[in-house]
CSV table of C-alpha atoms in Angstrom, one decimal:
chain,number,residue,atom,x,y,z
J,3,MET,CA,-5.9,4.7,-14.3
J,4,SER,CA,-4.1,1.3,-12.7
J,5,ILE,CA,-5.2,-2.3,-10.8
J,6,VAL,CA,-3.9,-0.7,-7.4
J,7,GLU,CA,-3.7,-3.3,-4.1
J,8,LEU,CA,-4.4,-1.2,-1.0
J,9,ARG,CA,-2.9,-4.1,1.6
J,10,GLN,CA,-3.4,-3.1,5.3
J,11,TYR,CA,-0.7,-5.7,7.5
J,12,THR,CA,-1.9,-6.6,11.1
J,13,LEU,CA,2.0,-8.1,12.4
J,14,HIS,CA,3.1,-9.4,15.8
J,15,PRO,CA,3.3,-7.0,18.9
J,16,GLY,CA,7.1,-4.7,18.3
J,17,ALA,CA,7.2,-6.4,14.8
J,18,ARG,CA,6.5,-3.7,12.4
J,19,GLU,CA,10.2,-2.1,12.2
J,20,THR,CA,11.3,-5.9,11.4
J,21,LEU,CA,9.0,-5.9,8.5
J,22,ILE,CA,9.5,-2.7,7.5
J,23,GLU,CA,13.4,-2.8,7.4
J,24,LEU,CA,13.1,-6.2,5.4
J,25,PHE,CA,10.6,-4.9,3.1
J,26,GLU,CA,12.9,-1.6,2.3
J,27,ARG,CA,15.9,-3.8,1.4
J,28,GLU,CA,14.6,-6.7,-0.2
J,29,PHE,CA,10.9,-6.4,-1.5
J,30,VAL,CA,10.7,-2.7,-3.1
J,31,THR,CA,13.5,-4.0,-5.8
J,32,GLY,CA,12.6,-7.5,-5.8
J,33,GLN,CA,9.2,-6.4,-7.0
J,34,GLN,CA,9.9,-4.1,-9.1
J,35,ALA,CA,11.8,-6.1,-11.1
J,36,VAL,CA,9.1,-8.2,-12.1
J,37,GLY,CA,7.1,-4.9,-13.2
J,38,ILE,CA,5.0,-4.2,-9.9
J,39,THR,CA,4.9,-0.2,-9.2
J,40,VAL,CA,5.4,-0.3,-5.7
J,41,GLY,CA,3.8,2.4,-3.9
J,42,GLY,CA,3.8,4.1,-0.5
J,43,ARG,CA,4.3,2.8,2.3
J,44,PHE,CA,3.2,3.8,5.8
J,45,ARG,CA,3.2,2.9,9.4
J,46,ASP,CA,0.0,3.4,10.9
J,47,LEU,CA,-0.3,6.0,13.2
J,48,ASP,CA,-3.2,4.9,15.2
J,49,ASP,CA,-2.0,1.1,15.5
J,50,PRO,CA,1.9,0.4,16.4
J,51,ASP,CA,1.3,-3.1,14.8
J,52,ARG,CA,-0.1,-2.3,11.6
J,53,PHE,CA,1.6,-1.8,7.8
J,54,VAL,CA,-0.2,-0.3,4.8
J,55,TRP,CA,1.2,-0.2,1.7
J,56,LEU,CA,0.3,0.2,-2.3
J,57,ARG,CA,1.3,-1.6,-5.2
J,58,GLY,CA,0.2,-1.1,-8.6
J,59,PHE,CA,-0.1,-3.1,-12.2
J,60,PRO,CA,-1.5,-2.0,-15.6
J,61,ASP,CA,-4.0,-4.2,-16.1
J,62,MET,CA,-5.2,-7.4,-14.4
J,63,ALA,CA,-3.3,-9.7,-16.8
J,64,HIS,CA,-0.1,-7.8,-15.7
J,65,ARG,CA,-1.0,-8.1,-12.5
J,66,ARG,CA,-1.6,-12.2,-12.3
J,67,ARG,CA,1.9,-12.4,-14.2
J,68,ALA,CA,3.8,-10.1,-12.0
J,69,LEU,CA,2.6,-11.7,-8.8
J,70,GLU,CA,3.3,-15.3,-10.3
J,71,ALA,CA,6.8,-13.9,-11.2
J,72,PHE,CA,7.6,-12.6,-7.8
J,73,TYR,CA,6.0,-15.3,-5.4
J,74,THR,CA,7.4,-18.2,-7.0
J,75,GLY,CA,11.0,-16.0,-7.3
J,76,PRO,CA,14.2,-16.1,-5.5
J,77,VAL,CA,13.6,-12.5,-3.8
J,78,TRP,CA,10.5,-14.0,-1.9
J,79,ARG,CA,11.9,-18.1,-1.5
J,80,GLU,CA,14.4,-16.4,0.6
J,81,HIS,CA,12.7,-13.9,2.5
J,82,ARG,CA,9.2,-15.2,2.9
J,83,ASP,CA,9.6,-17.0,6.3
J,84,ALA,CA,11.4,-13.8,7.7
J,85,ALA,CA,8.3,-11.9,6.4
J,86,ASN,CA,5.4,-14.1,7.6
J,87,ALA,CA,7.0,-14.6,10.6
J,88,THR,CA,6.3,-10.7,11.4
J,89,MET,CA,2.3,-11.1,10.4
J,90,ILE,CA,-0.8,-12.7,11.9
J,91,ASP,CA,-3.2,-11.4,8.9
J,92,SER,CA,-1.8,-10.3,5.2
J,93,ASP,CA,-5.7,-10.8,4.4
J,94,ASN,CA,-6.9,-7.2,4.9
J,95,VAL,CA,-6.5,-6.1,0.9
J,96,LEU,CA,-8.5,-4.0,-1.2
J,97,LEU,CA,-8.6,-4.2,-5.5
J,98,LEU,CA,-9.0,-1.3,-6.7
J,99,ARG,CA,-8.3,1.4,-9.8
J,100,GLY,CA,-6.9,4.6,-9.7
J,101,PRO,CA,-3.7,6.2,-10.3
J,102,GLY,CA,-1.9,4.7,-6.8
J,103,PHE,CA,-0.1,6.8,-4.2
J,104,THR,CA,2.8,7.6,-3.3
J,105,PRO,CA,3.4,10.4,-0.5
J,106,PRO,CA,5.8,13.5,-2.1
J,107,PRO,CA,9.7,13.0,-0.7
J,108,GLY,CA,9.8,14.6,2.9
J,109,ALA,CA,5.8,14.3,3.5
J,110,GLY,CA,5.0,14.3,7.4
J,111,GLU,CA,1.1,12.8,8.3
J,112,VAL,CA,-0.7,11.6,5.3
J,113,PHE,CA,-4.6,10.9,5.7
J,114,ALA,CA,-6.1,7.8,3.7
J,115,THR,CA,-10.2,7.6,3.5
J,116,VAL,CA,-11.7,4.2,3.2
J,117,CYS,CA,-15.6,5.0,2.2
J,118,HIS,CA,-18.3,2.6,2.0
J,119,PRO,CA,-20.7,4.7,-0.5
J,120,ALA,CA,-24.6,3.5,-1.1
J,121,ASP,CA,-25.1,5.2,-3.8
J,122,ALA,CA,-22.5,5.4,-6.5
J,123,ALA,CA,-24.3,8.7,-8.2
J,124,ALA,CA,-24.2,10.5,-4.9
J,125,PHE,CA,-20.7,9.9,-4.4
J,126,ASP,CA,-19.7,11.1,-7.6
J,127,ALA,CA,-21.6,14.6,-6.7
J,128,TYR,CA,-19.5,14.4,-3.3
J,129,ALA,CA,-16.3,13.7,-5.2
J,130,ALA,CA,-17.0,16.6,-7.6
J,131,ARG,CA,-17.3,19.3,-4.8
J,132,HIS,CA,-14.7,17.9,-2.4
J,133,LEU,CA,-12.4,15.6,-4.1
J,134,GLY,CA,-9.5,17.0,-6.4
J,135,PRO,CA,-6.9,15.2,-8.3
J,136,GLY,CA,-4.4,15.4,-5.6
J,137,HIS,CA,-6.5,13.0,-3.4
J,138,ALA,CA,-5.7,10.3,-6.1
J,139,LEU,CA,-9.7,8.8,-5.8
J,140,HIS,CA,-9.5,4.7,-6.2
J,141,ARG,CA,-12.6,2.7,-7.0
J,142,THR,CA,-12.9,-0.7,-6.0
J,143,GLU,CA,-12.1,-3.3,-8.9
J,144,HIS,CA,-14.9,-5.4,-9.2
J,145,ALA,CA,-12.8,-8.4,-11.7
J,146,GLU,CA,-12.0,-11.5,-10.0
J,147,ASN,CA,-9.2,-12.2,-8.3
J,148,ASP,CA,-6.8,-14.4,-10.5
J,149,PHE,CA,-4.0,-15.1,-8.2
J,150,PRO,CA,-6.7,-16.8,-5.6
J,151,ARG,CA,-3.4,-17.3,-3.5
J,152,LEU,CA,-3.4,-13.7,-2.2
J,153,PRO,CA,-7.0,-12.7,-1.2
J,154,VAL,CA,-8.6,-9.8,-1.5
J,155,ARG,CA,-12.1,-8.2,0.1
J,156,THR,CA,-15.2,-8.6,-2.3
J,157,GLY,CA,-18.8,-7.6,-1.7
J,158,ALA,CA,-18.3,-4.6,-1.3
J,159,ASP,CA,-17.8,-1.1,-3.1
J,160,ALA,CA,-15.4,1.3,-1.6
J,161,ARG,CA,-13.5,4.2,-2.4
J,162,VAL,CA,-10.1,5.4,-1.5
J,163,TRP,CA,-8.6,9.0,-1.4
J,164,PHE,CA,-5.5,10.2,0.0
J,165,GLY,CA,-5.3,14.1,2.1
J,166,PRO,CA,-8.2,15.8,3.7
J,167,ALA,CA,-11.2,16.4,2.6
J,168,GLU,CA,-14.9,16.6,4.0
J,169,PRO,CA,-16.0,13.6,5.6
J,170,PRO,CA,-18.2,11.9,3.3
J,171,PRO,CA,-21.8,11.1,5.0
J,172,TRP,CA,-21.4,7.2,4.4
J,173,PRO,CA,-19.5,4.5,6.5
J,174,THR,CA,-15.6,5.6,6.5
J,175,ARG,CA,-12.8,4.3,7.8
J,176,ARG,CA,-10.1,6.9,8.1
J,177,LEU,CA,-6.3,6.1,8.4
J,178,ARG,CA,-3.8,8.7,9.8
J,179,LEU,CA,-0.5,7.1,7.9
J,180,GLU,CA,3.4,8.0,8.2
J,181,PRO,CA,4.9,7.4,5.3
J,182,VAL,CA,8.7,4.9,5.5
J,183,THR,CA,11.5,6.4,4.3
J,184,PRO,CA,13.2,4.9,1.4
J,185,TRP,CA,16.5,3.2,2.5
J,186,TRP,CA,18.0,4.8,-0.5
J,187,THR,CA,17.1,8.3,1.1
J,188,ARG,CA,18.3,7.4,4.4
J,189,ALA,CA,21.4,6.0,3.2
J,190,PHE,CA,22.2,9.6,1.1
J,191,GLY,CA,20.9,11.4,3.4
J,192,LYS,CA,23.5,9.9,6.1
J,193,ARG,CA,26.4,10.2,3.6
J,194,ALA,CA,25.5,14.3,3.0
J,195,ALA,CA,25.2,14.7,6.6
J,196,ARG,CA,28.7,13.4,6.6
J,197,ARG,CA,30.3,15.7,3.9
J,198,VAL,CA,29.0,18.5,5.8
J,199,VAL,CA,30.3,17.5,9.2
J,200,ARG,CA,33.8,17.3,7.4
């Protein structure tokens, strides 16, 4: 299990593709270089101004060191103004513990469920009946956020999973997400297409 951030950004109207292009070109490799595992990146299909993504760390100590390295490093310094200019709100963040999630290549629509169960034991019984390993179940990590420069939501206990499942009997929010195709996959596909045309 890893420490995982589920990050939901509200963007200025029409700015999502600008952020995605910058994110894929600069921020994926920039974060990986300091030891951050960048997971799935998604367009919210029900909100054209929302970008959703995940990143993971082995533990809280690694998280703090990696975030310090990235947010004081050259990649963020060079591109932060352009990224921040696309955003209205970047503080809708859940700090979780779980396996992380990256959709398989070629995946279409992905469902994510954010649930706030009233009773942990009752949720465990629900999960045993309805959720399997493929759902990549995550639970709130209640450790103190020791990188306060980036706020996370506190004061609530959440469960997050991916893929369809029987609706739970607690407050939930279901996200319909479209995976962002990594730039290198798009580039490879274009090269392959050119080879076929020739």
